mmCIF file of C-alpha atoms in Angstrom:
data_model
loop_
_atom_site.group_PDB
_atom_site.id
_atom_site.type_symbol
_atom_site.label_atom_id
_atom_site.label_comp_id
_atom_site.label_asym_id
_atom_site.label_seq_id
_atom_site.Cartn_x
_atom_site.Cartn_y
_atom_site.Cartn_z
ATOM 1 C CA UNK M 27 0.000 0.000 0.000
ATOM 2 C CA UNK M 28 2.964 2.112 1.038
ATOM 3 C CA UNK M 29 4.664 1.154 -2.330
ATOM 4 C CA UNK M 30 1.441 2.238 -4.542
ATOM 5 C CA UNK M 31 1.361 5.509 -3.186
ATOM 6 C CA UNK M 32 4.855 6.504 -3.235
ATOM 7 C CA UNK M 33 4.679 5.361 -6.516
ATOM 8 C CA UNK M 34 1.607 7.557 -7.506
ATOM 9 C CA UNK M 35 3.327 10.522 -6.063
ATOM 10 C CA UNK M 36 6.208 10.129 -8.047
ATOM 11 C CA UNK M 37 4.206 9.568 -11.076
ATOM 12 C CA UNK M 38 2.029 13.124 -10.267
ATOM 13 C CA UNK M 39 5.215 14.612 -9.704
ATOM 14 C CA UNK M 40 6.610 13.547 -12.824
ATOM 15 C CA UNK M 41 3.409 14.857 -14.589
ATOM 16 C CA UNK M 42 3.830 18.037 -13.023
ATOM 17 C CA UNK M 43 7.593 18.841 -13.853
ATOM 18 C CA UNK M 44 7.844 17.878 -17.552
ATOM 19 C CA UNK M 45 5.230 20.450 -19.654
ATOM 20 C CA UNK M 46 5.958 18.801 -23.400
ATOM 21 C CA UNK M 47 5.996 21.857 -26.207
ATOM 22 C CA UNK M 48 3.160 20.669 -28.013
ATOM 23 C CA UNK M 49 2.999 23.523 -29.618
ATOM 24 C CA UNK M 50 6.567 23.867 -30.836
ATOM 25 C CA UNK M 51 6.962 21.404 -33.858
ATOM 26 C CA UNK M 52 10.251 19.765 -34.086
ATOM 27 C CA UNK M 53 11.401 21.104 -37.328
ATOM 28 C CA UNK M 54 10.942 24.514 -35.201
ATOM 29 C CA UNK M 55 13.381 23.571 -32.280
ATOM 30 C CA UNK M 56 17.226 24.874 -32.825
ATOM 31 C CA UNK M 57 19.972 23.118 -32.593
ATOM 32 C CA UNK M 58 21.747 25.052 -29.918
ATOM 33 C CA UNK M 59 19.563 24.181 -26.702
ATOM 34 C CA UNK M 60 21.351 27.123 -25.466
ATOM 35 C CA UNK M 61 19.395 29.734 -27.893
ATOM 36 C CA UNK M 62 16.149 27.154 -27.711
ATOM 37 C CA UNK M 63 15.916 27.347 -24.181
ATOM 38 C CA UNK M 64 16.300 31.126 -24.282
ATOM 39 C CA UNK M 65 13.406 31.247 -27.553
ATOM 40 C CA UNK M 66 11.567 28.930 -25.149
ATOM 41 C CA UNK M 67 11.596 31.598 -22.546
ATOM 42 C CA UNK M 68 11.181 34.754 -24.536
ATOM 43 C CA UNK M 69 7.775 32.717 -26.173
ATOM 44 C CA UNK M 70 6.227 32.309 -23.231
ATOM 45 C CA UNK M 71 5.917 35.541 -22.750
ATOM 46 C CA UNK M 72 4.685 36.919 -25.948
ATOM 47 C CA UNK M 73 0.774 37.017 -26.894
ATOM 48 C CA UNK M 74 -0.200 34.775 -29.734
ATOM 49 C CA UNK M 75 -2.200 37.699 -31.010
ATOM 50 C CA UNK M 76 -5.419 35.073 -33.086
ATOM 51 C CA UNK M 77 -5.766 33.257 -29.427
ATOM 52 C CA UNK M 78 -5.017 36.497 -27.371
ATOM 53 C CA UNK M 79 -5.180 34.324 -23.813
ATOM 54 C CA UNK M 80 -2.083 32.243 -25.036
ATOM 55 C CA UNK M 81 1.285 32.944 -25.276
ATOM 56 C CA UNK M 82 2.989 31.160 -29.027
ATOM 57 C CA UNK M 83 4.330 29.181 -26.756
ATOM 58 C CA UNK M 84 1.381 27.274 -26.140
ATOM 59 C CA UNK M 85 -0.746 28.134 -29.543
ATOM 60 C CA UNK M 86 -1.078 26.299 -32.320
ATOM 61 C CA UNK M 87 -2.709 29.325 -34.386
ATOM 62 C CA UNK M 88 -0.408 29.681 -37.949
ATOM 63 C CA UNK M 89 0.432 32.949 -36.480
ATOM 64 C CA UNK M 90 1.788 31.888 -33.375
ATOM 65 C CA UNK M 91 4.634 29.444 -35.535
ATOM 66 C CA UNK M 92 5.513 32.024 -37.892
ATOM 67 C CA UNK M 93 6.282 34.393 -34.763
ATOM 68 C CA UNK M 94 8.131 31.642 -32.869
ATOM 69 C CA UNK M 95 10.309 31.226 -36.235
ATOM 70 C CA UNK M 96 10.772 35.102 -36.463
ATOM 71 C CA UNK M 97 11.962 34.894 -32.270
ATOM 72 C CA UNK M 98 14.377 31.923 -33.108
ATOM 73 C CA UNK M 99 16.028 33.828 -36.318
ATOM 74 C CA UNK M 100 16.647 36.840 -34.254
ATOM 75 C CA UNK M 101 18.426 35.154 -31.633
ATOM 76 C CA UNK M 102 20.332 33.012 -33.975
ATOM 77 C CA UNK M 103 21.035 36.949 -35.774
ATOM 78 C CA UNK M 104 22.626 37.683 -32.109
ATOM 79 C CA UNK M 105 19.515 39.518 -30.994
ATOM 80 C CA UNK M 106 19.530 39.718 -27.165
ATOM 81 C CA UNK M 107 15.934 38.868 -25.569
ATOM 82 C CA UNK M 108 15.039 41.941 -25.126
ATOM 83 C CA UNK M 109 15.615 43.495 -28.895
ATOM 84 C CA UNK M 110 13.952 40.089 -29.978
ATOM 85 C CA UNK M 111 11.038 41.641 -27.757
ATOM 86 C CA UNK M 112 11.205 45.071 -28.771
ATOM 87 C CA UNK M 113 11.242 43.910 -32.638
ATOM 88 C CA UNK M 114 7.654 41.832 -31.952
ATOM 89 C CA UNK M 115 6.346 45.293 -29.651
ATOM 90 C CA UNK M 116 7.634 47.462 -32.582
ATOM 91 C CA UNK M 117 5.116 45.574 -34.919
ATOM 92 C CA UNK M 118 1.822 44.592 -32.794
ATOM 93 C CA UNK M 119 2.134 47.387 -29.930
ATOM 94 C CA UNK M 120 3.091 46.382 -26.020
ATOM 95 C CA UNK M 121 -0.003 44.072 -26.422
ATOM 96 C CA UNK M 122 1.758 40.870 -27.685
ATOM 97 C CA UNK M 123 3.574 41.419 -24.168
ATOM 98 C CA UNK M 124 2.143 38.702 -21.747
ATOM 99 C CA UNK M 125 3.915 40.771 -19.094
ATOM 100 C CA UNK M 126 2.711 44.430 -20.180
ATOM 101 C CA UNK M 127 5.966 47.029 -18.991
ATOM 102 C CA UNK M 128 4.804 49.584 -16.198
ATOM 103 C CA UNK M 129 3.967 52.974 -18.065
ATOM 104 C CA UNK M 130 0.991 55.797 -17.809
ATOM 105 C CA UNK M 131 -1.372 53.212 -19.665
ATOM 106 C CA UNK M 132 -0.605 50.501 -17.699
ATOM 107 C CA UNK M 133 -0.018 52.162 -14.010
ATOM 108 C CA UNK M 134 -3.661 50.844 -12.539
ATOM 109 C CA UNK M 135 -3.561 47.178 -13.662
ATOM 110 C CA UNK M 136 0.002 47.266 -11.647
ATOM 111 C CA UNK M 137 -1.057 49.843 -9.176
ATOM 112 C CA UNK M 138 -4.073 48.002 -8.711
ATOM 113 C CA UNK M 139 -3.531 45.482 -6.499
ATOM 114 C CA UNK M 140 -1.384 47.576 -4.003
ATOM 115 C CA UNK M 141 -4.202 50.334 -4.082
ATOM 116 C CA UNK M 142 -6.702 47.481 -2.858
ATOM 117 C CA UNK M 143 -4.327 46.446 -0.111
ATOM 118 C CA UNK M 144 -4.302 50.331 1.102
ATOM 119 C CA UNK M 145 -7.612 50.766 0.921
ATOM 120 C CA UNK M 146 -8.489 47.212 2.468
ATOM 121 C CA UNK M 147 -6.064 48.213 5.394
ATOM 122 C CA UNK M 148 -7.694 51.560 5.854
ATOM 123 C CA UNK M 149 -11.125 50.195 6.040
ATOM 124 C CA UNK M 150 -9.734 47.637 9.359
ATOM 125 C CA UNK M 151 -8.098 50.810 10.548
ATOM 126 C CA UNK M 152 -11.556 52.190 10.812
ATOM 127 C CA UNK M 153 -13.160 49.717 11.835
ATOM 128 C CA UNK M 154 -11.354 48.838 14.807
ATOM 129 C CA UNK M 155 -11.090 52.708 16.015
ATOM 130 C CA UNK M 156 -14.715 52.952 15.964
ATOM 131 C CA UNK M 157 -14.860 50.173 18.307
ATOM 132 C CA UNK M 158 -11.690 51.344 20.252
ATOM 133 C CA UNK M 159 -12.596 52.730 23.799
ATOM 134 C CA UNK M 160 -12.922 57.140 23.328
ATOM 135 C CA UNK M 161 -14.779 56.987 20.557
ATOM 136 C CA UNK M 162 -18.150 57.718 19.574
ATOM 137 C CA UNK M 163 -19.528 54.603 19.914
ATOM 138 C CA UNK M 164 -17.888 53.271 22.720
ATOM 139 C CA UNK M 165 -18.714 56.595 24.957
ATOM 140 C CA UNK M 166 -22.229 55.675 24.149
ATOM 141 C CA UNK M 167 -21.702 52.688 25.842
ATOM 142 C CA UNK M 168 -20.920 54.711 28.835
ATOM 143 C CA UNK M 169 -17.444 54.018 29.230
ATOM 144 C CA UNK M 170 -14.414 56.565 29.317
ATOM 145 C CA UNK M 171 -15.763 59.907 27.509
ATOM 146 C CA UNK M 172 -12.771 62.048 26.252
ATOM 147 C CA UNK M 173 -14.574 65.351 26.417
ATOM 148 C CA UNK M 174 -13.937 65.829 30.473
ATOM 149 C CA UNK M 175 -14.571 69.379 31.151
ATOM 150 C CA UNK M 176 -11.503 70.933 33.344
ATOM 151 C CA UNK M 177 -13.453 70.774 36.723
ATOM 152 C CA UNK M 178 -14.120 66.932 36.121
ATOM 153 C CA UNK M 179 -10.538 66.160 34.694
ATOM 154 C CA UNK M 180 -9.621 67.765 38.131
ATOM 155 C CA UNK M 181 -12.007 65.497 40.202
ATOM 156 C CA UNK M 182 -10.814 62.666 38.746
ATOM 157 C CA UNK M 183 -7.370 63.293 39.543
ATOM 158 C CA UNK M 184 -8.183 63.495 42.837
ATOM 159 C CA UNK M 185 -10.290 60.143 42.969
ATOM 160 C CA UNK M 186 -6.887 58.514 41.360
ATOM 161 C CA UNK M 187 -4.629 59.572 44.038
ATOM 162 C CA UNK M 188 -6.766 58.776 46.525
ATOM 163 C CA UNK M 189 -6.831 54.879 45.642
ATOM 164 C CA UNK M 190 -4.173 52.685 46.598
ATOM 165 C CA UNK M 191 -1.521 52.589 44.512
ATOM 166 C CA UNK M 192 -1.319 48.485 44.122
ATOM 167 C CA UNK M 193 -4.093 45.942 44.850
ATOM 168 C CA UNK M 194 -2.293 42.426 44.544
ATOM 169 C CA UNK M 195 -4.633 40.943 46.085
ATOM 170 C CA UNK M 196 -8.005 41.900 44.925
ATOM 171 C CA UNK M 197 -8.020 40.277 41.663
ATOM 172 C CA UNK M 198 -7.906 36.345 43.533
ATOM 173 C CA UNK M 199 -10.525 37.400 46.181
ATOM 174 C CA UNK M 200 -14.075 36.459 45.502
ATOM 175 C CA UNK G 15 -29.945 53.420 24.210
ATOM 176 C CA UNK G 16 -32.792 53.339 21.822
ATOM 177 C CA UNK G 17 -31.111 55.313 19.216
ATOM 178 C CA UNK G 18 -27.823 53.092 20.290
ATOM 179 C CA UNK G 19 -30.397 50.008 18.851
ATOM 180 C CA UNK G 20 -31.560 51.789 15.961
ATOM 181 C CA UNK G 21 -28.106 52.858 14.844
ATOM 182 C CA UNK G 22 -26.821 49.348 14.945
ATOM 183 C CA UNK G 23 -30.585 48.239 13.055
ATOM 184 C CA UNK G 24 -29.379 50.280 10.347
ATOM 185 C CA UNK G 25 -26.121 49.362 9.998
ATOM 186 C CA UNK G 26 -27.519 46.009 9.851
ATOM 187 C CA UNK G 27 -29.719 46.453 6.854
ATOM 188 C CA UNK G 28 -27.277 48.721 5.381
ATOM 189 C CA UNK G 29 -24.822 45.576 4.926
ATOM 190 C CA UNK G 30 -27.441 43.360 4.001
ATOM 191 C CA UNK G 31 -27.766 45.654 1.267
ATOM 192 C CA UNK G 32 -23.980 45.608 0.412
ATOM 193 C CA UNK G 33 -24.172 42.409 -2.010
ATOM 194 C CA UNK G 34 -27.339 44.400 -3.851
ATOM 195 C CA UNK G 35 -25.265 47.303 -4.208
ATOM 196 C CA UNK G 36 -21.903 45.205 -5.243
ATOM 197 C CA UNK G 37 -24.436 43.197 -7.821
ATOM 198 C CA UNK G 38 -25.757 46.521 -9.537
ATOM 199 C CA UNK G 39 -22.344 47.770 -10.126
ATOM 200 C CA UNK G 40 -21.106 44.993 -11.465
ATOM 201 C CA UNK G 41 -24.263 44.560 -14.572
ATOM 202 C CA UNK G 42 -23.976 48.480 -14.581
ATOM 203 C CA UNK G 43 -19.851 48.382 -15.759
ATOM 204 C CA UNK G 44 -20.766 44.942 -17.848
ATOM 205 C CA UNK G 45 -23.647 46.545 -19.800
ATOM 206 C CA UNK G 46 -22.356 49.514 -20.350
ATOM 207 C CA UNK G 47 -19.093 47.477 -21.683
ATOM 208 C CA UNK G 48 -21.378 45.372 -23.632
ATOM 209 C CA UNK G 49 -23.603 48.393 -24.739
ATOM 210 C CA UNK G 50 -21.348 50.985 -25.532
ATOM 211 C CA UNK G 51 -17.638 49.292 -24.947
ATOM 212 C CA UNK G 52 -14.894 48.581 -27.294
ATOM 213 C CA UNK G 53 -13.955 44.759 -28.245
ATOM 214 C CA UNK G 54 -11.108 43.923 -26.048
ATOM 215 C CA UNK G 55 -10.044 41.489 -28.796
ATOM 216 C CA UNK G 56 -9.155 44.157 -31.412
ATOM 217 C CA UNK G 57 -5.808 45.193 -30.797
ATOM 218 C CA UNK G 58 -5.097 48.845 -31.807
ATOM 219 C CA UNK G 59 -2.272 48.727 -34.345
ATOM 220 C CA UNK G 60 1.400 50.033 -33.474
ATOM 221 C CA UNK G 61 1.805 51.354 -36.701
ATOM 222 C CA UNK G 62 -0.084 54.413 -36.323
ATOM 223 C CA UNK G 63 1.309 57.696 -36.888
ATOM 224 C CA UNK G 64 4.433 55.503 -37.896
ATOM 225 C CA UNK G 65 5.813 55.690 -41.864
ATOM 226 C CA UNK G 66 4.907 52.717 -43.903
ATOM 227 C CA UNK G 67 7.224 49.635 -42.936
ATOM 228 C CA UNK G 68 9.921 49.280 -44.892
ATOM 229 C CA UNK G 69 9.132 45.740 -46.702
ATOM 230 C CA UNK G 70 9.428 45.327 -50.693
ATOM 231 C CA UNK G 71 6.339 43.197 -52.373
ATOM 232 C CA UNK G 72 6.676 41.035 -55.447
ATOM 233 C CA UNK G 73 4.330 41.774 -57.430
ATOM 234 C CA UNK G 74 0.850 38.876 -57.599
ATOM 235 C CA UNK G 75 0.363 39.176 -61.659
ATOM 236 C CA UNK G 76 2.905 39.583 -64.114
ATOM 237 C CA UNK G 77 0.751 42.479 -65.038
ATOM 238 C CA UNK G 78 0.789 44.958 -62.354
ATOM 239 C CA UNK G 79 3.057 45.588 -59.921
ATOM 240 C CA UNK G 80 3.584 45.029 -56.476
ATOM 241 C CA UNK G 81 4.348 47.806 -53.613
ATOM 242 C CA UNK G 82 7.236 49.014 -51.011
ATOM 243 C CA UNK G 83 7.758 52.166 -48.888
ATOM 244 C CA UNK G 84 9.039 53.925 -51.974
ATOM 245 C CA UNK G 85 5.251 53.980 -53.624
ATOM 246 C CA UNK G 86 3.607 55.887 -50.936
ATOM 247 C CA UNK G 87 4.027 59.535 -49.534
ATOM 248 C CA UNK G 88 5.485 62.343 -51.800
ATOM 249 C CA UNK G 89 8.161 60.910 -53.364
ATOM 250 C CA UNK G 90 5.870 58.613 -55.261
ATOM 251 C CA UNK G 91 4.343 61.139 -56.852
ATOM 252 C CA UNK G 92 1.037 60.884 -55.237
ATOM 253 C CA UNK G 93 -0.942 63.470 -53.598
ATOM 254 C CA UNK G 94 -3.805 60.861 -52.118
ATOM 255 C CA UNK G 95 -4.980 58.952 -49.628
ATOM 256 C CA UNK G 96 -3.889 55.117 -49.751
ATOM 257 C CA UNK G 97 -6.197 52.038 -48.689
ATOM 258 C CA UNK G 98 -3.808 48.922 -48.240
ATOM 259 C CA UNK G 99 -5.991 45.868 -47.883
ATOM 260 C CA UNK G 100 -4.940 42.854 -46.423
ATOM 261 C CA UNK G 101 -6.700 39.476 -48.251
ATOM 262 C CA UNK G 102 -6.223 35.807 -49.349
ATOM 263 C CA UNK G 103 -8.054 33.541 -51.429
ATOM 264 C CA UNK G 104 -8.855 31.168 -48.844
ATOM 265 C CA UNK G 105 -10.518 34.306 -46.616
ATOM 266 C CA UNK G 106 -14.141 33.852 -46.313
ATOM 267 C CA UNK G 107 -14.511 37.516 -45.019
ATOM 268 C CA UNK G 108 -12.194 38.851 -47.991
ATOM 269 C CA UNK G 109 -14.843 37.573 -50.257
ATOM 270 C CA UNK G 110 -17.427 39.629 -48.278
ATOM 271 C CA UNK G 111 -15.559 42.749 -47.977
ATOM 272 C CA UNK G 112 -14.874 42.205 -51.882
ATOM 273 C CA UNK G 113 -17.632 44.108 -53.234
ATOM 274 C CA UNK G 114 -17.072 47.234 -50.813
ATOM 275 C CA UNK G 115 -13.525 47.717 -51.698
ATOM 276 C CA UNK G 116 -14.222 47.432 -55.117
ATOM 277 C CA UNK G 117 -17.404 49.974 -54.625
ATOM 278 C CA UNK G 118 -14.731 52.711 -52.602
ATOM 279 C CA UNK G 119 -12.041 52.265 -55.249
ATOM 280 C CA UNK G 120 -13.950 52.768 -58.152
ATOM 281 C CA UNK G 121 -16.298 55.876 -56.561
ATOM 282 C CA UNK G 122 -14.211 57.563 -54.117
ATOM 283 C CA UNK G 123 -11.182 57.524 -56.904
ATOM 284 C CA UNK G 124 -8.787 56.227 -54.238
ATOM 285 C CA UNK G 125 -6.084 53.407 -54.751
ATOM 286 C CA UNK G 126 -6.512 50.434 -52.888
ATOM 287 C CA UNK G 127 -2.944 48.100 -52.437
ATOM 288 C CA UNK G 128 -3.645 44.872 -51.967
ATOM 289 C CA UNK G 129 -1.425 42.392 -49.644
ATOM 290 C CA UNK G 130 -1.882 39.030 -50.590
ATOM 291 C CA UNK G 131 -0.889 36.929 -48.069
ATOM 292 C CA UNK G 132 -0.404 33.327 -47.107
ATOM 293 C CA UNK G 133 -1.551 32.436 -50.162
ATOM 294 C CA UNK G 134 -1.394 30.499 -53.421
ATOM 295 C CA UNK G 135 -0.718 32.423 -56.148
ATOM 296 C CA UNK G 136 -3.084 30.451 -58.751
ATOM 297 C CA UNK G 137 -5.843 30.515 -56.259
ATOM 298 C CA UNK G 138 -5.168 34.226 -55.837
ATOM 299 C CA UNK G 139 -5.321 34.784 -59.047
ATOM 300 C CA UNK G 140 -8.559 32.722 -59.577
ATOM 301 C CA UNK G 141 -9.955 34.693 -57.215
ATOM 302 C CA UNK G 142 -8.936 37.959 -58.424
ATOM 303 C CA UNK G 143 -10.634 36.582 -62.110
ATOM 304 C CA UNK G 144 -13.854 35.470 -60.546
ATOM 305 C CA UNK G 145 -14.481 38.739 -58.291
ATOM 306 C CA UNK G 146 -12.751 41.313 -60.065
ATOM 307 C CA UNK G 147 -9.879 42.969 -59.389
ATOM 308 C CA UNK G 148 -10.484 46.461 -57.749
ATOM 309 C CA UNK G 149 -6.586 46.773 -56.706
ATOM 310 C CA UNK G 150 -3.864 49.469 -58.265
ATOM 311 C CA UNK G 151 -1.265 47.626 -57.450
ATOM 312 C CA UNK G 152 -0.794 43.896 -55.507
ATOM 313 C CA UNK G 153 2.155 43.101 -53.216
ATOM 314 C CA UNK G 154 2.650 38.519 -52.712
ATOM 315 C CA UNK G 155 3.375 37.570 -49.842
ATOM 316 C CA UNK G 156 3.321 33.857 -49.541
ATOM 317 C CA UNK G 157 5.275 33.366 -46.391
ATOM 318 C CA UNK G 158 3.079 36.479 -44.247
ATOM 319 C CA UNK G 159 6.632 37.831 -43.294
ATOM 320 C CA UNK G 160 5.330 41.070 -45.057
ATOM 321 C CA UNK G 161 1.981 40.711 -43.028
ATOM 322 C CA UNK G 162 4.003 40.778 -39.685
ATOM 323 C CA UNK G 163 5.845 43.472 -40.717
ATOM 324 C CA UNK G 164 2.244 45.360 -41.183
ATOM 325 C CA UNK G 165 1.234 44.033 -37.491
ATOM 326 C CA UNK G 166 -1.378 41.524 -39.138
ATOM 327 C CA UNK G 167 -2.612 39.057 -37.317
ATOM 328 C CA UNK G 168 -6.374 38.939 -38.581
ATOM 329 C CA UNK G 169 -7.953 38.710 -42.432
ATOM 330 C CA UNK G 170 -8.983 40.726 -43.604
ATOM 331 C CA UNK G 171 -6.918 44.009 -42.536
ATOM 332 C CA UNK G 172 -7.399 47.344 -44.032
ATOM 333 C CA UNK G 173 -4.852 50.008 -43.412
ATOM 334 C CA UNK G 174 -5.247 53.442 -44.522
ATOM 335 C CA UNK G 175 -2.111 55.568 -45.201
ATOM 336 C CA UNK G 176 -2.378 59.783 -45.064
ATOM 337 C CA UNK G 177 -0.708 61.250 -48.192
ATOM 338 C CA UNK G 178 2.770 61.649 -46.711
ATOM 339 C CA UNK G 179 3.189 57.856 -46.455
ATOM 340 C CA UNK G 180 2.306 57.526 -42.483
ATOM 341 C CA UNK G 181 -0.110 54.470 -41.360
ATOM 342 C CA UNK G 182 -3.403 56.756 -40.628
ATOM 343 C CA UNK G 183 -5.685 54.175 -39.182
ATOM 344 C CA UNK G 184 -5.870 50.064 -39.380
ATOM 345 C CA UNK G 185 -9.611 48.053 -39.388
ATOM 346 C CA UNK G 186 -9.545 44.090 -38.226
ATOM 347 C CA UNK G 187 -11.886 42.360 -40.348
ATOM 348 C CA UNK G 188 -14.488 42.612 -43.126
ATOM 349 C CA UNK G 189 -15.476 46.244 -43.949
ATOM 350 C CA UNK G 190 -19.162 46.568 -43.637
ATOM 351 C CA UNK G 191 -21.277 49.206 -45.339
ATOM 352 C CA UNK G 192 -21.851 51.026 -41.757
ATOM 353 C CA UNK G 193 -17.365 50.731 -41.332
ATOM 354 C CA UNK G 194 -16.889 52.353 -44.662
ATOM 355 C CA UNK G 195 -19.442 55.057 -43.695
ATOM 356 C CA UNK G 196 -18.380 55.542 -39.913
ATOM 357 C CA UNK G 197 -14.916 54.734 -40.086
ATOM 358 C CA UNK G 198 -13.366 55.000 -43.648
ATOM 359 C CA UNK G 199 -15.163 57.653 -45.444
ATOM 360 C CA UNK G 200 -14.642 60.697 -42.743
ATOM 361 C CA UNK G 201 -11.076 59.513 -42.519
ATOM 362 C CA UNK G 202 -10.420 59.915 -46.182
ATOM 363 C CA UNK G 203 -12.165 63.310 -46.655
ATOM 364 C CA UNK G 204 -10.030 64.829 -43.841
ATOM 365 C CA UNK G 205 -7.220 63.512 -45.339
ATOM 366 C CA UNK G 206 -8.198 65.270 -48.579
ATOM 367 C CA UNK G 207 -9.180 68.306 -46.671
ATOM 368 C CA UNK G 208 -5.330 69.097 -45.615
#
């Protein structure tokens, strides 16, 4: 029993490290798995721009191939990754970018999330000083009102002094 | 203390009413996205505002010739507005779009460049003698290198290029008779107006 599911784990893990390129055909692939692995990586990033929610890494629109050919002849031209990038942006716009750069047009689907977190915060800020002993709602309750006038403020400095400065006892007693 | 109770009675229904509230926003910004909205699947070329990119054509038929950068703008001796119009034989909305851009060339006097791309150049040609051929000039592009260069990625495209030889606007897809009116024909007149 022990055996059968070590063995399924392995096999899930297995299934879960190796993602086969369908996509890429093998006459595709270059021969330096140096470059390939670095066309592999620059792919998976760009917007196969028929399917729109793939990158041509994954599609098998017509599109999608002829693009992955055009990234694997500019890095066999000596392109680095990112001119291979800026030559595909230069043609179809920052939108073939599955990772759009941060500019004006961009600035609230990156500034989004962060803005949600702020605001989120602010709202349990609020929250817990409304229920926070001083304020309105609490004084309702009739505990500790902060708007003592001076004569009271007075009074109960005198009340304070009066009591004992340490009780160890009392809490225990009953 | 009563008002304490009636105070927290409202704050009660007032978040009962939250998911109401959340709902109604969210079919307000979906209708009007529906409605009124753009399609998020047509991506707004790059090209505009840019000159024409810089890719020589072969030409389709022996009989006219195909295009580059050099046969737009000043220098090619041409004062007018350009359509460049993306198609291919095997294009079902080409076919439709067919009659239209043979309709604007002919009446609004404007030459239309056709791309021919990923295509067969019998079947393009077959095509071009059973429809008619509305084009000035055709560029063949078999491999649709000269299509990526023009940012295609749907058919069919139709670009249209100001008088100096920059990319003025780009429609994805078929050109209906309500496009030509609302998109193409305004376009072209204030081109002409300059």
């Amino acid at each position: 029993m022990k055996k059968l599911c070590l063995s399924i784990l392995l096999f899930s893990a297995f299934l879960m490290t190796t993602t086969p390129g369908f996509a890429v055909l093998p006459d595709e692939v270059l021969s330096d798995p140096k470059l390939e692995t670095r066309a592999r990586e620059i792919s998976k990033d760009i917007r196969c721009l028929v399917c729109q929610n793939q990158s041509i890494d994954d599609s098998n629109a017509d599109l999608a191939r002829d693009l992955r050919i055009i990234v694997r002849e500019r890095l066999t031209a000596g392109d680095s990754n990112q001119e291979v990038k800026d030559y595909l942006v230069a043609r179809y716009g920052d939108y073939v970018l599955l990772t759009p750069p941060l500019n004006l047009e961009t600035i609230f689907l990156w500034g989004g999330p962060f803005l949600l977190v702020v605001f989120g915060m602010g709202v349990i800020v609020l929250w817990y000083r409304s229920r926070a002993p001083g304020s309105a709602a609490a004084t309702q309750e009739g505990s500790l009102s902060p708007d003592l006038s001076a004569s009271e403020r007075q009074r109960l400095a005198e009340l304070m002094a009066e009591a004992p400065q340490s009780e160890p006892n009392k809490g225990g007693d009953k | 203390m009563s008002q304490d109770v009636s105070r927290a009675k409202r704050n009660r229904i007032l978040l009962g009413l939250l998911p109401l509230l959340i709902f109604s926003a969210l079919v307000g910004a979906m209708g009007y996205q529906l409605l009124f909205g753009k399609d998020p699947s047509l991506i707004p070329s790059a090209l505009i505002g840019e000159p024409v990119p810089k890719v020589e054509l072969e030409a389709l038929k022996q009989d006219k010739p195909g295009f580059g950068p050099a046969d737009f703008g000043p220098n090619a001796g041409n004062d007018q507005p350009i359509l460049v119009n993306v198609f291919a034989s095997w294009c079902v909305p080409c076919r439709a779009e067919h009659p239209i851009i043979s309709a604007l060339a002919r009446e609004e006097n404007i030459p239309v460049y056709g791309l021919n791309s990923k295509d067969k150049r019998e079947a393009a040609l077959e095509w071009l003698n059973e429809l008619g051929d509305p084009y000035t000039r055709i560029g063949y592009d078999p491999t649709g290198r000269a299509g990526i260069e023009w940012g295609v990625y749907g058919y069919p495209e139709t670009f249209l290029i100001s008088p100096k030889g920059e990319v003025v606007y780009k429609y994805v897809g078929p050109i209906s008779p309500r496009v030509l009116k609302e998109e193409f024909l305004p376009r072209i007149e204030a081109l002409r107006a300059k």
